[in-house]
XYZ file of C-alpha atoms in Angstrom:
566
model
C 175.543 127.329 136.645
C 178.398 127.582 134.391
C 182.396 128.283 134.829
C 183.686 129.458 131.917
C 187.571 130.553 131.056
C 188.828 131.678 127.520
C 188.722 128.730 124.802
C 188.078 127.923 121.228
C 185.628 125.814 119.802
C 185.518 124.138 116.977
C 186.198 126.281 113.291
C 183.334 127.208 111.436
C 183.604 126.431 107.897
C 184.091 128.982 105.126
C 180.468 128.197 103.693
C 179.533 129.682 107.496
C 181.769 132.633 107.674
C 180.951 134.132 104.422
C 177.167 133.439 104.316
C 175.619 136.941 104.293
C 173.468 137.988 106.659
C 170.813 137.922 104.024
C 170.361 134.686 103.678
C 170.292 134.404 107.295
C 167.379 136.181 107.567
C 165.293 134.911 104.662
C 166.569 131.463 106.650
C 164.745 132.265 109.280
C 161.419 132.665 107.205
C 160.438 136.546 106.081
C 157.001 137.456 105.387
C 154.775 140.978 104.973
C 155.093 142.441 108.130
C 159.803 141.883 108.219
C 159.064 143.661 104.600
C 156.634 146.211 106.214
C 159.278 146.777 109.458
C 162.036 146.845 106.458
C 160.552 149.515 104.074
C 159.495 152.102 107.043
C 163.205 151.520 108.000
C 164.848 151.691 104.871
C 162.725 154.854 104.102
C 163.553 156.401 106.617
C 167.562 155.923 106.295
C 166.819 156.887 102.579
C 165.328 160.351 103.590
C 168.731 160.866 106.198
C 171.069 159.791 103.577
C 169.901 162.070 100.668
C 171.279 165.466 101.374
C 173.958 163.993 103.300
C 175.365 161.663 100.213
C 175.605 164.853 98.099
C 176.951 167.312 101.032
C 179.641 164.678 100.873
C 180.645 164.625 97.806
C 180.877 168.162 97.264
C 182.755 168.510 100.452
C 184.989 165.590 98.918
C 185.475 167.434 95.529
C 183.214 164.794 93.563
C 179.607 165.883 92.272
C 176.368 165.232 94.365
C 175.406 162.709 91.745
C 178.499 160.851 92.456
C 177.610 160.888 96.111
C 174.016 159.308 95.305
C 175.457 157.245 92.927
C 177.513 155.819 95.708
C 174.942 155.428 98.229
C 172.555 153.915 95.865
C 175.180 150.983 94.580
C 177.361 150.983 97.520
C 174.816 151.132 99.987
C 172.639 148.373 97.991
C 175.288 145.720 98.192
C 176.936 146.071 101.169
C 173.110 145.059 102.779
C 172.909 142.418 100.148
C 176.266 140.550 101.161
C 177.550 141.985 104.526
C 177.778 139.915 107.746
C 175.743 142.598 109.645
C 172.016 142.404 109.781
C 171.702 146.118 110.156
C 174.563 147.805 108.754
C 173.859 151.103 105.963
C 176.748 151.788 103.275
C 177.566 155.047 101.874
C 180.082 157.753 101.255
C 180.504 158.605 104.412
C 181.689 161.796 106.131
C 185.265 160.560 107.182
C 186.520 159.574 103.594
C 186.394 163.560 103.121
C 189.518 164.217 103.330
C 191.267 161.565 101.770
C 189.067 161.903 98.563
C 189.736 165.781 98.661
C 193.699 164.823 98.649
C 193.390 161.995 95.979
C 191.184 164.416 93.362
C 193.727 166.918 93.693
C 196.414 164.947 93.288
C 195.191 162.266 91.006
C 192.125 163.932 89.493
C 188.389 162.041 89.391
C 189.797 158.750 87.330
C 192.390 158.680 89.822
C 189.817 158.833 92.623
C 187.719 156.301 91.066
C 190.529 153.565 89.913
C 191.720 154.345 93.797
C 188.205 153.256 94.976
C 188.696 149.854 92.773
C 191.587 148.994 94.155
C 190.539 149.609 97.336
C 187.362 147.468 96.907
C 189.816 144.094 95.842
C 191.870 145.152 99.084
C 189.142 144.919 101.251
C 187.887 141.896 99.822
C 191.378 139.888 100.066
C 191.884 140.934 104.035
C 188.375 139.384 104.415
C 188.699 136.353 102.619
C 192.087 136.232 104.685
C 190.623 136.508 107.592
C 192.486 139.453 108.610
C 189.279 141.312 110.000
C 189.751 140.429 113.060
C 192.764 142.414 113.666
C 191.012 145.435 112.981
C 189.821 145.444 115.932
C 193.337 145.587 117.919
C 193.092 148.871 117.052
C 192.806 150.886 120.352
C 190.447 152.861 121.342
C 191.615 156.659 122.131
C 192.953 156.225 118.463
C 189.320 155.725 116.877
C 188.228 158.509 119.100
C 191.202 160.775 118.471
C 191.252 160.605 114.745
C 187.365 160.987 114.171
C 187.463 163.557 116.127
C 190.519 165.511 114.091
C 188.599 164.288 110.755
C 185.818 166.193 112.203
C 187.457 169.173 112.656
C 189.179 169.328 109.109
C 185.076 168.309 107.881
C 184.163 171.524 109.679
C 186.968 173.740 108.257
C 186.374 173.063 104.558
C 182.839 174.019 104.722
C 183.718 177.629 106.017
C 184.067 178.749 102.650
C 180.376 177.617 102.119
C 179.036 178.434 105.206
C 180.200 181.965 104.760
C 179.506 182.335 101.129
C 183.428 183.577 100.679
C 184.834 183.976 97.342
C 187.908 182.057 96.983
C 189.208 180.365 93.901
C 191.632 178.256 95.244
C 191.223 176.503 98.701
C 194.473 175.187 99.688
C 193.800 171.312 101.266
C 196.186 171.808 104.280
C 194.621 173.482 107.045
C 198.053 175.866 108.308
C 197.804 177.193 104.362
C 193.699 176.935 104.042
C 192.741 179.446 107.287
C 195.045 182.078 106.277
C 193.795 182.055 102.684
C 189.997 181.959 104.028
C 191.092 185.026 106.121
C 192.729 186.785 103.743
C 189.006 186.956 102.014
C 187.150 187.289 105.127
C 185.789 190.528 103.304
C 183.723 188.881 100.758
C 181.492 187.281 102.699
C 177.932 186.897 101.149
C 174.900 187.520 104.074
C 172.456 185.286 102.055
C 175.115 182.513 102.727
C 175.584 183.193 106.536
C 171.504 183.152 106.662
C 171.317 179.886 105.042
C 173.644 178.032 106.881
C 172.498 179.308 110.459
C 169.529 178.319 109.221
C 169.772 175.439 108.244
C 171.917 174.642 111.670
C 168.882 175.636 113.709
C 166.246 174.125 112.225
C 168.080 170.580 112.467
C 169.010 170.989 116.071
C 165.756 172.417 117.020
C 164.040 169.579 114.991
C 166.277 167.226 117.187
C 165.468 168.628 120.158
C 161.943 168.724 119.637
C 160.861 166.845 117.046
C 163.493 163.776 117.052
C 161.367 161.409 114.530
C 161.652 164.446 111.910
C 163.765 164.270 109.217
C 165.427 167.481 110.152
C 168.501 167.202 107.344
C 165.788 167.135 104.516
C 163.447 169.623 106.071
C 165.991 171.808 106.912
C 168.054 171.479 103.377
C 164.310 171.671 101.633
C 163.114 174.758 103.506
C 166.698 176.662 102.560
C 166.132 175.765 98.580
C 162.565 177.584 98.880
C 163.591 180.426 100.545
C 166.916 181.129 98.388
C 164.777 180.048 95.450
C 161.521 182.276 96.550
C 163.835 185.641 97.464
C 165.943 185.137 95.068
C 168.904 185.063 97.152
C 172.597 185.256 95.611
C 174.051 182.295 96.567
C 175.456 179.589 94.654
C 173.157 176.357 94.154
C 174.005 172.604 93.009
C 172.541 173.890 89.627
C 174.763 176.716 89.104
C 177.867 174.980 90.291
C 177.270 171.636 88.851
C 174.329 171.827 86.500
C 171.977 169.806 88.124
C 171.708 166.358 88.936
C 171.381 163.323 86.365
C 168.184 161.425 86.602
C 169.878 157.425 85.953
C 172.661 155.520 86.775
C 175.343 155.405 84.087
C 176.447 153.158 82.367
C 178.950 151.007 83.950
C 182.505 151.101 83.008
C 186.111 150.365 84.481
C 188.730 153.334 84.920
C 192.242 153.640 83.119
C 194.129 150.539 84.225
C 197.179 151.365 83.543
C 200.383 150.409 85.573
C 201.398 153.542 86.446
C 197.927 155.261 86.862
C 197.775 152.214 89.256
C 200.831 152.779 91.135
C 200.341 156.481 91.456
C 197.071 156.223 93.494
C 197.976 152.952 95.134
C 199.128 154.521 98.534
C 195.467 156.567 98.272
C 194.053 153.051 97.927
C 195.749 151.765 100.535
C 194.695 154.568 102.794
C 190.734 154.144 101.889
C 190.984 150.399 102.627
C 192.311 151.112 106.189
C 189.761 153.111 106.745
C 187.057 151.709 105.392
C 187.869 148.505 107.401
C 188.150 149.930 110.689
C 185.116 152.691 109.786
C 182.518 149.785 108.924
C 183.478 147.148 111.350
C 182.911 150.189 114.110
C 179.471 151.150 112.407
C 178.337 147.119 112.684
C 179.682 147.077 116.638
C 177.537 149.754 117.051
C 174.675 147.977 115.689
C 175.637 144.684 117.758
C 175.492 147.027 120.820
C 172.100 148.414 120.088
C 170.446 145.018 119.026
C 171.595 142.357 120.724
C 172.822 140.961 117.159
C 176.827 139.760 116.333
C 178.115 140.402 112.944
C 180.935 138.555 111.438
C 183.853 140.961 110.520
C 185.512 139.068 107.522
C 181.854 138.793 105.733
C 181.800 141.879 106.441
C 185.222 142.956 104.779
C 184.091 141.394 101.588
C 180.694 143.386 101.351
C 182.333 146.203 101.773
C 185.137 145.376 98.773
C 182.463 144.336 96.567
C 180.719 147.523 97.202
C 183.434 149.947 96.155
C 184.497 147.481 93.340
C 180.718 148.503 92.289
C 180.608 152.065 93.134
C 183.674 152.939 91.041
C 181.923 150.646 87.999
C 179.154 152.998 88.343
C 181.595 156.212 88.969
C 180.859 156.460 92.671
C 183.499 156.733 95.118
C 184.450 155.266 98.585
C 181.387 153.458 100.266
C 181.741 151.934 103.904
C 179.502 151.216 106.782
C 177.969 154.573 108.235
C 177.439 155.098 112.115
C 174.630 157.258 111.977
C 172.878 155.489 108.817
C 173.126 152.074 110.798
C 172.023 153.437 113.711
C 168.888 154.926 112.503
C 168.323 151.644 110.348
C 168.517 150.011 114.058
C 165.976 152.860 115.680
C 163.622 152.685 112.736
C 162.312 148.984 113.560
C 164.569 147.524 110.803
C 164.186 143.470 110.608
C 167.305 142.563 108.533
C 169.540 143.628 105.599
C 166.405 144.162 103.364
C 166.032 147.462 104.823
C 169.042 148.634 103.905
C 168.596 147.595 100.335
C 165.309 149.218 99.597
C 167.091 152.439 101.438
C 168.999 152.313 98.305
C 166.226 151.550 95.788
C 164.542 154.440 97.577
C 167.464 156.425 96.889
C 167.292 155.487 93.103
C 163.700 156.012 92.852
C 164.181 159.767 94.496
C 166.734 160.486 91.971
C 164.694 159.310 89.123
C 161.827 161.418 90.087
C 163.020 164.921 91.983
C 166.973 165.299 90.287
C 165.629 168.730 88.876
C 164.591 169.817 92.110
C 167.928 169.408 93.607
C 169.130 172.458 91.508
C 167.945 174.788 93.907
C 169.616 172.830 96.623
C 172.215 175.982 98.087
C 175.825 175.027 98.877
C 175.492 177.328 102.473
C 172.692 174.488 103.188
C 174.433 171.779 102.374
C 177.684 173.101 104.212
C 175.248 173.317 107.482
C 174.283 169.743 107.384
C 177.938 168.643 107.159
C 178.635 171.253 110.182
C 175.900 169.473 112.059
C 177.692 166.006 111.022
C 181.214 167.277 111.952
C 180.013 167.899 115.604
C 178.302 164.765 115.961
C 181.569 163.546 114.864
C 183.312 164.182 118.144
C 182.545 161.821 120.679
C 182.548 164.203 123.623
C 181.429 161.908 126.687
C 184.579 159.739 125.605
C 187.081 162.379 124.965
C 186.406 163.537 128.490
C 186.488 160.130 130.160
C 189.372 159.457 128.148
C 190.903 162.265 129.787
C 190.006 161.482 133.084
C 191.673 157.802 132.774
C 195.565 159.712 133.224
C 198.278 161.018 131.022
C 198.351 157.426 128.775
C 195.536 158.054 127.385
C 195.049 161.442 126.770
C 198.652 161.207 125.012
C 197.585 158.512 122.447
C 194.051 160.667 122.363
C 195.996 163.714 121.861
C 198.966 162.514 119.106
C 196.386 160.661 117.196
C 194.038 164.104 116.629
C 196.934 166.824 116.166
C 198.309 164.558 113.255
C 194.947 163.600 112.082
C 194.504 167.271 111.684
C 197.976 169.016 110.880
C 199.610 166.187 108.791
C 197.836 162.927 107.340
C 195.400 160.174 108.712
C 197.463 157.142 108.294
C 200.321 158.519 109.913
C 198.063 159.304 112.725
C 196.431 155.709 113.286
C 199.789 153.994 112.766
C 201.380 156.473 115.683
C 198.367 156.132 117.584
C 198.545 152.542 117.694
C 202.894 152.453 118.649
C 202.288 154.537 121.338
C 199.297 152.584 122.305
C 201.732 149.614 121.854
C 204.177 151.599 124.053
C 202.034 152.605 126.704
C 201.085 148.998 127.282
C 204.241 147.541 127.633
C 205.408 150.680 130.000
C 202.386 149.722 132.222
C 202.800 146.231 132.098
C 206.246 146.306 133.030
C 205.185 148.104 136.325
C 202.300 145.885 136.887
C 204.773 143.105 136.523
C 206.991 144.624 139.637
C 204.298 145.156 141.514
C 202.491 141.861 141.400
C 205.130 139.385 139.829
C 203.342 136.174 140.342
C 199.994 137.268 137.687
C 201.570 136.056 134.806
C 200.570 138.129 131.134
C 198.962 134.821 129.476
C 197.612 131.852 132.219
C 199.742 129.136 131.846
C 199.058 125.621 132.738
C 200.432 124.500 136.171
C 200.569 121.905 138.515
C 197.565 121.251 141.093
C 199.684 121.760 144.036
C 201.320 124.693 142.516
C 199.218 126.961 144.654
C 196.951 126.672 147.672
C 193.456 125.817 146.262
C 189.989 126.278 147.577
C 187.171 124.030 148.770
C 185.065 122.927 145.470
C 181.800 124.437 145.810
C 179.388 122.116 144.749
C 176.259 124.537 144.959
C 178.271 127.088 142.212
C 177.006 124.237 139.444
C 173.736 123.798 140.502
C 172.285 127.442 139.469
C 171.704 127.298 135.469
C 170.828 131.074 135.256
C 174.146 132.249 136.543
C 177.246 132.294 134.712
C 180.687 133.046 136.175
C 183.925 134.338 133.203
C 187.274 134.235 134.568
C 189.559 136.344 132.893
C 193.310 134.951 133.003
C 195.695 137.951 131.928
C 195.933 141.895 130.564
C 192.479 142.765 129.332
C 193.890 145.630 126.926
C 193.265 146.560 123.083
C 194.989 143.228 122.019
C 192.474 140.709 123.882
C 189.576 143.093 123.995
C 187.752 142.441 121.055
C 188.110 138.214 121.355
C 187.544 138.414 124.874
C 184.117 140.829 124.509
C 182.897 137.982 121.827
C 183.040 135.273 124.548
C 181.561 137.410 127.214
C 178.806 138.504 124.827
C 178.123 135.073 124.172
C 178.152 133.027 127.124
C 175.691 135.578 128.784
C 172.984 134.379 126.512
C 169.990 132.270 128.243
C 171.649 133.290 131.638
C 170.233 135.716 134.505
C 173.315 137.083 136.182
C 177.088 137.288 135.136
C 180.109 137.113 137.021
C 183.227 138.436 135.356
C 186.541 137.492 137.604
C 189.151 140.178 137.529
C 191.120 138.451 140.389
C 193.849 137.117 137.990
C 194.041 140.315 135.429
C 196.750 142.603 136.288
C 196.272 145.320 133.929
C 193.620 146.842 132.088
C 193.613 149.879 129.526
C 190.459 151.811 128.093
C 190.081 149.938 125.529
C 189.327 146.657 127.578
C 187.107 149.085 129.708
C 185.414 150.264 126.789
C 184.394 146.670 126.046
C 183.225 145.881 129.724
C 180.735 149.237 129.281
C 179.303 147.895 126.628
C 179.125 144.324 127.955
C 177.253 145.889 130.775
C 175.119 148.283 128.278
C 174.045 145.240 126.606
C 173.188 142.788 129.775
C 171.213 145.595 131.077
C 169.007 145.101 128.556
C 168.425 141.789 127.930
C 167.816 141.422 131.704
C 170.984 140.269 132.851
C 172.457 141.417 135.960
C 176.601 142.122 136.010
C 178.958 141.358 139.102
C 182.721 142.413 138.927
C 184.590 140.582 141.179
C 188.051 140.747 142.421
C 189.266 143.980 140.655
C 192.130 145.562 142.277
C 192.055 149.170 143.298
C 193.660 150.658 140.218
C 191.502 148.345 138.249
C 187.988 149.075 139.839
C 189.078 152.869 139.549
C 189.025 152.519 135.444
C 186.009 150.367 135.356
C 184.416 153.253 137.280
C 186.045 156.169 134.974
C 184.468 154.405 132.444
C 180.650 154.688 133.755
C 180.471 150.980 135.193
C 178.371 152.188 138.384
C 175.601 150.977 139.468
C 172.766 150.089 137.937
C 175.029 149.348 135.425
C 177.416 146.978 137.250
C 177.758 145.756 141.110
C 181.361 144.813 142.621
C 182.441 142.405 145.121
C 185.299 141.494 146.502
C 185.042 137.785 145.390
C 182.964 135.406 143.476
C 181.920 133.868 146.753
C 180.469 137.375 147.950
C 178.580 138.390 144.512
C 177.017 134.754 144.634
C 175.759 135.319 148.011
C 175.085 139.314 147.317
C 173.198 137.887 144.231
C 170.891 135.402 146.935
C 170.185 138.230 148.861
C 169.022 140.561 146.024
C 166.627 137.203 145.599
């Protein structure tokens, strides 16, 4: 058996950190059944991401071919050089807002030569390095501003979903509901049918058909009604013309300095987004599969991918939650899948772009309904809730100015008062238990009383005991969870010591759930020992019950719990 505390190994070179996953894979030796397991996988993503790439777009103010010409060259090299085996690129649904607000202001070569820049910025914080500090982002912030990007999703579709005639849709949403209401009148019927529609056959499809593509059923079955009845609604073809069927011809934007400082704080805003949006899709996928990604790898695919979207006249690509996650579910081997979900992409384009004419906007504006819901992690919000007023404040600031004034203002408040909150706490945990120092320090043998050495606690190679030495919060979480997840490998059972941690926020919980989600599943059996009241009580807010995780008192009492179990 193994005692392990916090410590670094040696650095991997740069060869190592920027190899993409790719090559990993092809490494490892790839024959016909990986490409079999990667084409079912990648077709499947491919049929998912097709309405939803051009609901996007129009929802963003681009065209639906922009939104499949972003998929298919976004989405085809961030598989081809990210450090996730699993991750699927894309316009995605929480870029809709900022792209609304940078075509407005900026117009579509503003939007593009925005997406540029963005794509170098994303590529210099990986080569950097700086990835890793995405992740000391906390975690009622991620869940408080998808959640308010949800919401503004769902209110700039109700001009679609209810067919309304309005010329000019203000972008902020204290101006946008009173204008929508001030039309309320024109509503179309044909457009209300559609759209409920559309929203029942998905959820009924998920409900009881889950392996369906319900988006493209649902989005198909609305273009051959309106088209069949004749319905009076307005359709991709009468609003845009139709769809191209090819790429264009690559070709940079107006580089001019001042076009270029104009949409640089735009640029700025899609690269913070994009970072923390994609390295969240690929922890997802490490959660489902086992798998780790590497974060600064991952930084570059994603630059290189908008650098090629906006060559191509795409817009803002990043790693996509529900994409990935089906790419996981589908049997996916490795990156290749996502790559042919793009070539499949191409190839539907190629072949059905007149079809998509009869596509209806109410449709369309259903689907994106359906993805604004999913946006809002309910199960969190409410244990997020549960965990005291902290929490729910940072949950709570974060959404309102998500939603009433702008996303990086929210994020950057979000994490202050995150910051805030964990020094107020600290500074109370610090009076109540003033010798559990914030960082372990080294001290003298006879600085405290010590224990017996157990001899026996080496002697068991399937067990594995992690003491933890300090405040587990948003800071530590993520380089702490990368140990943990590593160390459990080859092992049967897992201590974790919480004896010398005197404080712990939900982001550190967060991280333990999913620690526990993950040895579940490869087998693994978790003990928590030592946690202090207040401790234990957020460990158990957070859903670490049993099966999921057993407590004891010590790590003498979970070893001999652990024999017992035996």
């Amino acid at each position: 058996m193994k005692d392990q505390t916090p410590g670094q190994s040696g650095a991997p070179r740069f060869a190592e950190l920027f190899t993409p996953k790719l090559v990993t894979v092809l490494r490892e030796g790839y024959g016909l059944a990986q490409l079999r397991a990667d084409a079912m996988a990648g077709l499947t993503v491919a049929i998912i991401a097709l309405p939803l790439s051009m609901a996007i777009a129009i929802a963003s103010g681009a065209t639906p071919a922009q939104g499949l010409y972003t998929a298919i060259v976004g989405g085809f090299l961030v598989s081809m050089l990210g450090g996730s085996r699993f991750q699927v690129g894309g316009p995605a649904g929480a870029f809709i807002v900022l792209v609304a607000s940078t075509v407005a202001l900026h117009g579509m070569d503003g939007l593009i030569l925005a997406t540029l820049l963005s794509g170098l910025m994303l590529a210099a914080l990986g080569f950097l390095r700086l990835g890793v500090f995405i992740k000391f982002i906390p975690f009622p912030v991620t869940i408080g501003f998808t959640a308010g990007i949800a919401v503004i999703i769902f209110a700039s579709q109700i001009r679609a979903l209810f067919g309304l005639a309005l010329e000019s849709e203000p972008g902020e949403l204290l101006e946008k509901l009173p204008a929508l209401w001030a039309v309320r009148e024109s509503v179309t019927p044909a457009a209300v049918l559609l759209s409920a529609a559309t929203i029942a056959i998905i959820l009924g499809l998920r409900r009881w058909r889950p392996h369906w593509p319900g988006m493209l059923i649902a989005i198909g079955l609305a273009a051959a009604g309106a088209a069949l009845l004749g319905l009076p609604v307005e359709t991709i073809g009468t609003r845009y013309g139709g769809i191209p069927s090819s790429l264009p011809v690559p070709s940079l934007p107006d580089l001019s300095m001042d076009k270029v400082v104009a949409v640089l704080p735009a640029a700025i805003s899609f690269t913070l987004l994009g970072s923390i949006e994609s390295l969240l899709s690929a922890v997802v996928a490490d959660g489902m599969t086992g798998r780790r990604h590497r974060s600064n790898c991952e930084l570059v695919a994603q630059g290189a991918a908008n650098i090629g979207s906006a060559l191509f006249g795409g817009f803002c690509v990043t790693g996509t939650i529900a994409r990935t996650a089906t790419n996981v579910r589908a049997g996916a081997h490795g990156p290749v899948a996502g790559m042919l979900h793009a070539l499949f992409l191409l190839a539907f384009m190629l072949v059905a772009a007149p079809l998509a004419s009869y596509i209806p906007l109410a449709a369309l504006a259903g689907v994106l309904a359906v993805v604004a819901w999913n946006m809002i992690e309910k199960p969190a919000i409410a244990i997020l809730v549960r965990s005291g007023w902290g929490e729910a404040t940072v949950l709570g600031a974060t959404f309102f100015l998500t939603v009433f004034r702008d996303l990086t203002e929210a994020i950057v408040v979000g994490v202050a008062l995150g910051s805030v909150l964990f020094i107020h706490r600290m500074s109370r945990t610090t009076q109540i238990a003033t010798n559990t120092a914030f960082v372990g320090r080294d001290e003298a043998d006879t600085a405290h009383e010590r224990g017996d050495y157990r001899e026996e606690r080496a002697a068991n190679p399937d067990t594995v005991i992690y003491r933890i030495n300090g405040a587990l919060f948003f800071g530590a979480a993520a380089s702490i969870g990368s140990v943990l997840d590593r160390i459990q490998d080859g092992h049967k059972v897992l201590i974790v010591d919480f004896s010398a941690v005197p404080f712990l926020d939900s982001t550190g919980a967060n991280m333990i759930e999913g620690l526990a989600r993950k040895a579940r599943k490869r087998g693994v059996t978790l003990w928590l020992t030592g946690a202090s009241r207040d401790i234990r009580r957020t460990l158990l807010t957070h859903g670490l019950k049993r099966p999921w995780a057993h407590y004891r008192t010590s790590i003498d009492a979970a070893l001999a719990a652990g024999r017992a179990i035996e």
